[in-house]
XYZ file of C-alpha atoms in Angstrom:
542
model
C 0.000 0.000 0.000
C 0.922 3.447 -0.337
C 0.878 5.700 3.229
C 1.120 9.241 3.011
C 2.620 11.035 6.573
C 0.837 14.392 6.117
C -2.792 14.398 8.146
C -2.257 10.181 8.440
C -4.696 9.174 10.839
C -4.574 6.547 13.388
C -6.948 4.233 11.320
C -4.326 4.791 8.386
C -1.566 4.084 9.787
C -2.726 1.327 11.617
C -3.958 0.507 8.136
C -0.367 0.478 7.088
C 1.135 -1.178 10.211
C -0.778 -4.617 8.858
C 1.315 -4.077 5.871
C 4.558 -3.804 6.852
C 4.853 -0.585 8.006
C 7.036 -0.274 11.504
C 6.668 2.205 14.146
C 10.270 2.941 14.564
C 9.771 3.969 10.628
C 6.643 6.130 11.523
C 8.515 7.903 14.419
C 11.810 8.536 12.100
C 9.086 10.456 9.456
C 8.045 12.739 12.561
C 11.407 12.760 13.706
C 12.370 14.245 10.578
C 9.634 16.846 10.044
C 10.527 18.007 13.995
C 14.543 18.122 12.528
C 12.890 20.848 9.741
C 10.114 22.592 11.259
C 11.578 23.319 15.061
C 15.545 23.003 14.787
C 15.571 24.262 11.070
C 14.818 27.672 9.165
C 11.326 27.813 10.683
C 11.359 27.323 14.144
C 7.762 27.124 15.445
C 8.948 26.185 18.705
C 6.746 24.056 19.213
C 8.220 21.070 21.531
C 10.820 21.649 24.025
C 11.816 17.782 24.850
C 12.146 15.135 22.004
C 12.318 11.764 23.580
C 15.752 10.428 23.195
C 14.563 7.241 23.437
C 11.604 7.568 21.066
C 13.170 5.249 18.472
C 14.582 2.335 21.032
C 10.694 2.371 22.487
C 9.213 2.335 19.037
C 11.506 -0.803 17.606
C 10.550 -2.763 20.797
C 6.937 -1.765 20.274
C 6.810 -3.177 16.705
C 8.726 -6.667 17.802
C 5.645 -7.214 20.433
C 3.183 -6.214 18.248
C 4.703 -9.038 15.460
C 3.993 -11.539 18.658
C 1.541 -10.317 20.251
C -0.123 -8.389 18.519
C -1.401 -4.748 19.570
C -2.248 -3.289 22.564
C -4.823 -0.908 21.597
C -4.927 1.154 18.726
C -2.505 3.586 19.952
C -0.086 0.976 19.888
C 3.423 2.235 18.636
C 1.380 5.893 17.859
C 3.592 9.321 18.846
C 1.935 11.306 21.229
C 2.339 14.827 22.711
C 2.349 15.647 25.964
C 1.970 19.567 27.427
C 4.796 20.151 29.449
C 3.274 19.902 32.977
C 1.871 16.294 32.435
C 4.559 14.450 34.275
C 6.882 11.737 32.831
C 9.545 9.571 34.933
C 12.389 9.838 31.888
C 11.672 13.175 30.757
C 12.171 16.613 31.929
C 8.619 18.768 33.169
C 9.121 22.125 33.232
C 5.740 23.865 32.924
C 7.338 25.895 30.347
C 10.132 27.777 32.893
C 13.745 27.954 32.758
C 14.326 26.931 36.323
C 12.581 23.944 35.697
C 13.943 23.244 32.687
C 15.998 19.697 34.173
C 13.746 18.804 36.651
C 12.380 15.349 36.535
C 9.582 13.682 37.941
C 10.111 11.078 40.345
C 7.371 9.165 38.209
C 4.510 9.304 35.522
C 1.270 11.296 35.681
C -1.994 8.848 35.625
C -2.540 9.887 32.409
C 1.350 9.071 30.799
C 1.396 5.796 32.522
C -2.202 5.049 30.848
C -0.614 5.992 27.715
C 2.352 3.848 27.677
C 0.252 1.056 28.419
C -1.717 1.384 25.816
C 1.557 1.371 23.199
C 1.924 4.938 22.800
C 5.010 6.048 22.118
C 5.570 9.246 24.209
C 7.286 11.666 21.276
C 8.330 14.605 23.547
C 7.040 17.168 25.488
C 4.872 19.962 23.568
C 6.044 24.165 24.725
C 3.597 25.629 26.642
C 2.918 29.251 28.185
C 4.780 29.835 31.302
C 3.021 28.692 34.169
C 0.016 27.774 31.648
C -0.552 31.210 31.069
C 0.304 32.527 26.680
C 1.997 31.135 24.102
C 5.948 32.055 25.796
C 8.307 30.489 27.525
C 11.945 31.327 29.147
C 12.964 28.179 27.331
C 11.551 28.492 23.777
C 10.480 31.605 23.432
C 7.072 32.360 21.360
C 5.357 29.457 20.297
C 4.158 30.158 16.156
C 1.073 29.830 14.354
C 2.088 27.043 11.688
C -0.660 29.114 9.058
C 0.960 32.162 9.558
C 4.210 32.695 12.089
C 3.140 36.397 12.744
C 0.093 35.194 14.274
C -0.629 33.678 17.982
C -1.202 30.360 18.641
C -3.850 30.529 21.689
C -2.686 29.657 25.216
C -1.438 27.743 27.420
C -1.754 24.944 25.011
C -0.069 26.107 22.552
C 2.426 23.898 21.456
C 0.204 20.868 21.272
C -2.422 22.849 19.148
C 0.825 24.469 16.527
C 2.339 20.880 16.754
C -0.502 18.475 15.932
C -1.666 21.450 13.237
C 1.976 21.454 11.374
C 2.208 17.362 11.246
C 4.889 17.198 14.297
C 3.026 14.566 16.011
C -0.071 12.264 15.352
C -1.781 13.210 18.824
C -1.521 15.754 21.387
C -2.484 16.316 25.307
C -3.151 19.940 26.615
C -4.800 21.029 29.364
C -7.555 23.492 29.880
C -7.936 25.889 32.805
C -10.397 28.268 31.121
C -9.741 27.924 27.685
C -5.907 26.155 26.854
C -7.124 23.239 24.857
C -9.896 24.485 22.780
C -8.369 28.104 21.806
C -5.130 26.368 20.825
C -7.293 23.906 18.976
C -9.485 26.640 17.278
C -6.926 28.935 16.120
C -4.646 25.530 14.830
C -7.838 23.981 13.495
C -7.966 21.097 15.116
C -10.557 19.296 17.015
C -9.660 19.670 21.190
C -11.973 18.754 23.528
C -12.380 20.202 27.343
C -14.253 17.392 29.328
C -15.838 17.344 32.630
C -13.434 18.407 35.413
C -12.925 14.919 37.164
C -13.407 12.703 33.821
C -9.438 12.825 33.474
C -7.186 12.394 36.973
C -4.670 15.337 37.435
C -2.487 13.088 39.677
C 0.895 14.361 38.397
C -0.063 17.462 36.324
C 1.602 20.301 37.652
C -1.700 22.733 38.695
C -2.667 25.862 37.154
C -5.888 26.154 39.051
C -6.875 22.983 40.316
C -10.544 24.617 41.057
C -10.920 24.463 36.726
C -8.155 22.511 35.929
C -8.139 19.316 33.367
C -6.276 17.525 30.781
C -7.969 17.456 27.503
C -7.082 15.562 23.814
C -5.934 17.390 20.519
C -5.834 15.861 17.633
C -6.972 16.490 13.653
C -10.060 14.426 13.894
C -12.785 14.029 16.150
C -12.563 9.676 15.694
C -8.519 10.262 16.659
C -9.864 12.360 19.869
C -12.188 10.101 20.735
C -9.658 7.082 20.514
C -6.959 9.328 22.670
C -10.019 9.967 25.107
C -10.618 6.007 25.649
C -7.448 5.541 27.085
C -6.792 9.191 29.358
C -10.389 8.851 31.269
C -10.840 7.040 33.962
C -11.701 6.562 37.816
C -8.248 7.374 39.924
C -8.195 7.538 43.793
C -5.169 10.066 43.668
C -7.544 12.233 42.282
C -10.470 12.089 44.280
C -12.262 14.408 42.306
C -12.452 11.627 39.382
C -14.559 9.357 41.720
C -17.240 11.370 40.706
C -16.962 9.848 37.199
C -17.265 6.986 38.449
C -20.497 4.541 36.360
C -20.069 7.703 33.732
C -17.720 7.040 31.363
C -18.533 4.772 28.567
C -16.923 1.995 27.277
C -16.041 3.329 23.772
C -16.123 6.724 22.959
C -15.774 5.911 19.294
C -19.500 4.333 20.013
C -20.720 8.148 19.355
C -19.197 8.132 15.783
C -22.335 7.912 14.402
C -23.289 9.736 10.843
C -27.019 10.949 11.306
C -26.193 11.878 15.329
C -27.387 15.424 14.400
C -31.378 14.050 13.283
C -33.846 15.550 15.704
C -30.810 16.841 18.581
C -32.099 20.141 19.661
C -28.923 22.761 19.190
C -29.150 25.718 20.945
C -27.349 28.840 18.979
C -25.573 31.373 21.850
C -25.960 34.314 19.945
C -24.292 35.932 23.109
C -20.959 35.197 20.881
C -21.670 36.186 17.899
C -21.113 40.024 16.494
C -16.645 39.793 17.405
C -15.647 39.310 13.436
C -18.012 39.246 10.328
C -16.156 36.391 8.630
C -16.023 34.803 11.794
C -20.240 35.287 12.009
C -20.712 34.215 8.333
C -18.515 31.295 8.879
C -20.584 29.913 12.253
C -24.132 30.922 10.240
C -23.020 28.341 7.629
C -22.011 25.856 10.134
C -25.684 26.307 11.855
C -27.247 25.889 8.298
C -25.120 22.900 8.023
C -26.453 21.096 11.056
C -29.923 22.116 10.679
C -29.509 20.448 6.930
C -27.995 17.207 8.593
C -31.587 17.237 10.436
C -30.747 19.186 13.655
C -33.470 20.966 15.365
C -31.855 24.549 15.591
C -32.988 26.704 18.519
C -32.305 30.492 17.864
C -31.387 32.092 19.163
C -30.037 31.427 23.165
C -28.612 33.710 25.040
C -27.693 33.945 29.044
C -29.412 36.181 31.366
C -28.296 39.464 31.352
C -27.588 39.404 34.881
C -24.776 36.289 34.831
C -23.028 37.685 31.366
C -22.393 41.069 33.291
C -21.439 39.167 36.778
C -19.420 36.416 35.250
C -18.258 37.358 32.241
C -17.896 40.994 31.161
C -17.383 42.385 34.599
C -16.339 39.703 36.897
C -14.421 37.843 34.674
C -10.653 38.774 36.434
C -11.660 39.046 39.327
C -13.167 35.526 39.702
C -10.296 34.221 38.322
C -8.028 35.892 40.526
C -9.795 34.694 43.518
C -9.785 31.178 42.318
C -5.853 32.252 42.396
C -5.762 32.239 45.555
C -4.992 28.434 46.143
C -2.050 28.583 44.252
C 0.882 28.788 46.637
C -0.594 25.955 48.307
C -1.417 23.683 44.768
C 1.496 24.777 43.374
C 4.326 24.171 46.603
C 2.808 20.941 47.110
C 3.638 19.681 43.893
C 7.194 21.241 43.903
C 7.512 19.019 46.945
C 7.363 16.227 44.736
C 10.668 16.416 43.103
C 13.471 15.139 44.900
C 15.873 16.864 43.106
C 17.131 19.140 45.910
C 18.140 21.797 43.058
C 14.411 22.399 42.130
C 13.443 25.152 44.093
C 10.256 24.394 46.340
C 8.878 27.714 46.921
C 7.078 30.336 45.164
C 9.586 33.024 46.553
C 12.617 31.440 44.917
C 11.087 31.487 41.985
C 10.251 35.069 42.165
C 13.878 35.593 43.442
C 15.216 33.492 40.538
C 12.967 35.148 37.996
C 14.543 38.757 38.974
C 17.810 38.172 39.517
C 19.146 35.708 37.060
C 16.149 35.009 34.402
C 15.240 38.638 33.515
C 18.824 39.295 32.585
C 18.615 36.691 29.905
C 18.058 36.189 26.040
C 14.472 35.149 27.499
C 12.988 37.289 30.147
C 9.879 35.974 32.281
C 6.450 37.754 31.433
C 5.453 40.175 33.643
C 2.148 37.827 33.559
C 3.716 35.290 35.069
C 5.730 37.626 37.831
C 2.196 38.955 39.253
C 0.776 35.453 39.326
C 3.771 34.552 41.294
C 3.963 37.891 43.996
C 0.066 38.173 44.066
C 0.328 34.395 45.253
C 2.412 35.541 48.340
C -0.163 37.563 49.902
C -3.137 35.438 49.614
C -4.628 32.015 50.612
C -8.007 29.578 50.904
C -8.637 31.193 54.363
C -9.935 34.346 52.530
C -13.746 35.102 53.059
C -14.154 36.050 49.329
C -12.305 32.915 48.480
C -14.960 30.668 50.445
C -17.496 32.720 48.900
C -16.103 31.947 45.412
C -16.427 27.944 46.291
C -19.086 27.800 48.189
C -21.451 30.052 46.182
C -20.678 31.658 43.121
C -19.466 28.870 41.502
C -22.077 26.595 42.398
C -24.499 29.543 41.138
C -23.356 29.357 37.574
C -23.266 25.660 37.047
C -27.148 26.344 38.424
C -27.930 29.288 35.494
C -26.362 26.984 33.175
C -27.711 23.909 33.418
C -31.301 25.879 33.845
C -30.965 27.661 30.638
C -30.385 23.755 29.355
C -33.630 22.748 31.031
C -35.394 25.818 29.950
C -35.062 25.237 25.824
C -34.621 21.196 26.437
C -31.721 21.431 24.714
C -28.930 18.786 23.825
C -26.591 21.282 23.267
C -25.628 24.765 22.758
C -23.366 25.982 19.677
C -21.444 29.299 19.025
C -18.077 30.286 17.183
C -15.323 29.452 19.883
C -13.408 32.313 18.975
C -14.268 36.332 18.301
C -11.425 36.490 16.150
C -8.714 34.798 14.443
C -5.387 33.914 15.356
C -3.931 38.050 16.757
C -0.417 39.328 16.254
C 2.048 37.982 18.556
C 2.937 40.571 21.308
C 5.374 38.885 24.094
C 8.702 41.035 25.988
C 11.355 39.768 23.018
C 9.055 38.989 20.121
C 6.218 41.563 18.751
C 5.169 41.569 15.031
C 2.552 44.040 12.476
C 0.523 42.273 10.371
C -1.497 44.475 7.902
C -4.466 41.418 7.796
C -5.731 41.679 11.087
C -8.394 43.354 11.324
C -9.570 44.194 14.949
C -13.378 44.026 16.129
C -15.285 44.987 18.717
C -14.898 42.765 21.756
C -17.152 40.555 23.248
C -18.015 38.228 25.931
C -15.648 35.102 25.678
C -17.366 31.702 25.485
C -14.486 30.042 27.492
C -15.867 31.412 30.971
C -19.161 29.772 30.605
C -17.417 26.343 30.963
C -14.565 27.451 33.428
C -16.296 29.619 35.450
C -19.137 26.461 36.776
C -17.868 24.179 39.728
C -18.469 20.966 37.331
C -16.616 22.673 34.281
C -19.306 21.870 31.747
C -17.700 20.099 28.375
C -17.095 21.728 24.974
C -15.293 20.626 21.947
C -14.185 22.390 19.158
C -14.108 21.236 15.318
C -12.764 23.233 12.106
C -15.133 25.091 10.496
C -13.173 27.055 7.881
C -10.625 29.334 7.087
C -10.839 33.242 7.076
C -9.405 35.410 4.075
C -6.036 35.967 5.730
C -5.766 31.862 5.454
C -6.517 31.520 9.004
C -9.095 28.570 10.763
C -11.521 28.830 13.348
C -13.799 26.927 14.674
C -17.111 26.004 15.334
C -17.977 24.650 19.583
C -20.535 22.163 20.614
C -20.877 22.963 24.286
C -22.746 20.336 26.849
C -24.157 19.698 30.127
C -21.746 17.554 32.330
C -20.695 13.776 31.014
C -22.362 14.530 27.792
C -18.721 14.094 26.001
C -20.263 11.219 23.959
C -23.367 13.157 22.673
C -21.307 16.065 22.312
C -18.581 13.872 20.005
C -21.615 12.734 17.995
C -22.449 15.701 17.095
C -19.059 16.988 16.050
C -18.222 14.123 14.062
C -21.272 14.481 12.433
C -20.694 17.640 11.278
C -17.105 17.140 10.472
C -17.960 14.425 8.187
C -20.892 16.789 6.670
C -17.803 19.809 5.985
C -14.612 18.227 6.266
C -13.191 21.367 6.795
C -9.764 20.599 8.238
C -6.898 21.710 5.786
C -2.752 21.425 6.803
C -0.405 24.631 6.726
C 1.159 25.233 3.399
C 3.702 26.893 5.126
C 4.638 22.936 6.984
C 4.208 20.915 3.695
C 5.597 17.238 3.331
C 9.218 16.147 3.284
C 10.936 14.051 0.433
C 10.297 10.505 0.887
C 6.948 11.188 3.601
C 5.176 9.376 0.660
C 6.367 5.654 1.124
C 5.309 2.316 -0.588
C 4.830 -0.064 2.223
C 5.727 -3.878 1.835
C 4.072 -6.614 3.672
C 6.043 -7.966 6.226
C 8.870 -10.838 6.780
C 10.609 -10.922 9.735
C 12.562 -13.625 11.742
C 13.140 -12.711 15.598
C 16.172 -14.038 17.842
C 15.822 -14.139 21.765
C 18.464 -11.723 21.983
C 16.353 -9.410 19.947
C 13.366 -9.811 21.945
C 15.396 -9.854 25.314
C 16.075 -5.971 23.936
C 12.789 -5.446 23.929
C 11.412 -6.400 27.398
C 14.352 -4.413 28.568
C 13.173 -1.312 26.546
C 9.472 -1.202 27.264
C 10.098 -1.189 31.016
C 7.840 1.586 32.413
C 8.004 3.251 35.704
C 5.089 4.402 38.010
C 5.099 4.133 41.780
C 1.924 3.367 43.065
């Protein structure tokens, strides 16, 4: 057969592993389009860590598969993980210099689920600093692979820019208030927030462990779905995931269903709409698209005026900032994991470190990132507007939103994710003009209707076109909690309808990405397969 690298999907090259294909061969292609697209001319800085060992796991991978067969269907598939998903052999640094070497003493719940499923962990993907942007002290800006003037979305951002350019096959983020789906959108790419508590965060360095989760990227809602099989699940270290417990199905790739849109009642947030024309006209042809593929369209929705101007247009900082207020405490106890007695385990050092030593460099810290840090000093849990944050604002918005649900029976709600495409980058060392942008009016952003509800409700993103400039966006399907599988029905449904997911001219393919695969022959000794027991040894303490 004939297997062609660029956009390959996991059914493809799965497809092509049964004839002859070898992993170690499919990891030297991505290998090689990393070598030209992040250490060559271009540069998207993208990944910080390649795994060094990324071929040895990969060869070992393909001998058990010719005995055993496969493990799953991510068996011997690259994967990307953000840099604050732990792994025992390779460096998590949350996208900071000072953490730059430090290494877990073992995998987060999610890695190790990964690696037993046969995926071949590819590297670590560059993230915002502290999960906040699209810059790091250690890579710098992060660039849009459709135009490298423009942003990539945050925190996210080099999963979304990687999986969009053909770096990797799949991709993990993870999404405080909007880092997997705005990468995703302004990549176009399908990224998917779940339920907080579907995924475990045991061994993700926290953000904001009040909104925090882990979320799959990848270039096709089936690929998401078959990433999403093997990251959810039950996990006492996080006992927040017990409430998923009975909840998640078996197969999320049950859901890919053609014909999932007939009769589901699709509420349109017009809330969201009025940020970009092309944006609008783009989002009214994705709503004439459903309602064609037999959706019941509900039109418009929009929040009480009362919660927009509380919780999104004027209390939209401010909540977050209280919600802020637990991170010393999240964010020390983790540092206390590393035994590396190097790593410093305090915020103050790394304040200290950040103005003496890092802000002197090539690469100085964001000022962002600096008021996190010193605003972090002088607050805690203990506050009274804290408590009243938890105990009830929070729980008042997940109530608005699931009423407005209830109130228009609706299966789910639909709006353009973004009010704009991809901006200009603006960061301390790297800050670019680009005549095509066009700048709108601002308005409310859809991300705080999920992030700002004490369940975190789920929404995913899927491509719905491209702008003038050459830039995607997307179109989000947004659902009450656990409704991941209705809400993947009706994305692949509509992504089957469009198939509006295009790569980056500027990325193409490589000589020789285009391959003739043979069937296989192959004759095994024990020393060979010794080798390979030795290098699929995996380490998690439990």
């Amino acid at each position: 057969m004939t297997f062609q690298l660029e956009e390959a999907t996991i059914a493809e090259i799965n497809a092509a592993f049964d004839a002859g294909l070898t992993s170690r061969q499919l990891v030297q292609l991505y290998l090689n389009r990393i070598a030209a697209y992040e250490d060559g001319g271009t540069k998207l800085n993208s990944i910080t860590t390649v795994n060094p060992q990324a071929l040895d796991i990969a060869e070992a991978l393909d001998i058990e598969r010719r005995l055993q067969g496969p493990r799953s269907p991510l068996h011997g598939i690259p994967i990307l993980l953000k840099d604050n998903i732990d792994t025992f052999d390779l460096p998590t640094s949350n996208g900071s210099v000072i953490l730059q070497n430090a290494l877990p003493p073992d995998d987060a719940f999610i890695t190790k689920a990964l690696r037993d499923a046969g995926a071949i962990i590819l590297g670590k993907a560059a993230m915002g600093e502290f999960a906040g942007g699209s810059y790091n002290t250690i890579d710098g800006q992060t660039l849009n692979p459709y135009s490298f003037k423009r942003n990539t979305g945050g925190s996210s951002s080099g999963s979304g820019a990687a999986v969009a350019a053909n770096l990797t096959v799949l991709a993990i983020g993870t999404d405080t208030s909007t880092s997997v789906r705005g990468p995703a959108s302004f990549n176009g790419i399908v990224g998917l927030r779940p339920t907080t508590g579907l995924i475990s965060r045991d061994g993700i360095a926290p953000k904001n462990l009040t909104f925090d989760t882990a979320g799959p990227m990848a270039r096709t809602v089936t690929d998401m779905a078959l990433l999403l099989n093997v990251i959810a699940g039950v996990d006492p270290a996080d006992p927040l995931t017990l409430d998923s417990q009975g909840k998640i199905p078996a197969d999320y790739t049950d859901f890919l269903v053609q014909g999932s849109l007939q009769g589901a009642r699709i509420g349109v947030v017009r809330d969201f709409f009025g940020g970009n024309p092309e944006i609008d006209a783009l989002a009214e042809a994705a709503i004439d698209k459903l309602e064609e593929l037999g959706a019941v369209i509900i039109d418009p929705v929009n929040f009480p005026a009362d919660y927009l101007n509380f919780y999104v247009r004027n209390g939209g900082t401010n909540i977050r900032r209280i919600a802020d207020y637990r991170f010393k405490e999240d964010w020390e106890a983790y540092l206390a994991t590393f035994t590396d007695p190097s790593i410093p385990k305090t915020v103050a050092e790394f304040i200290n470190i950040y103005e003496t030593v890092v802000n002197s460099s090539a690469l100085p810290v964001e000022n962002s990132v600096l008021d996190l840090l010193r605003r972090s000093l002088t607050t805690s849990t203990s506050d009274p507007a804290y408590i009243n944050l938890i105990d009830n604002l929070l729980p008042e918005a997940t109530r608005i939103q699931l009423a407005l649900f209830d109130a228009f029976n609706l299966d789910a709600m639909v709006f353009p994710y973004q009010s704009n495409f991809a901006s200009p980058i603006r960061n301390p060392v790297y800050s670019v003009s680009d005549p095509t942008f066009q700048p709108y009016p601002g308005i409310p952003s859809p991300a705080t209707i999920a992030g700002y509800a004490s369940v975190g409700f789920p929404g995913i993103v899927v491509p719905m076109g491209f702008g003038s400039a050459g830039l995607p966006t997307a179109i989000s399907f947004f659902g009450k909690p656990y409704d991941e599988g209705k809400l993947i029905s009706y994305a692949y449904d509509y992504e089957q309808a469009t198939l509006l997911r295009s790569p980056s001219p500027l990325t193409p393919p490589l000589p020789g990405e285009t391959i003739t695969v043979p069937e296989p022959s192959f004759v095994l000794g024990l020393g060979t397969l010794a080798l390979a027991s030795f290098r699929l040894k995996r380490k998690r303490s439990d």
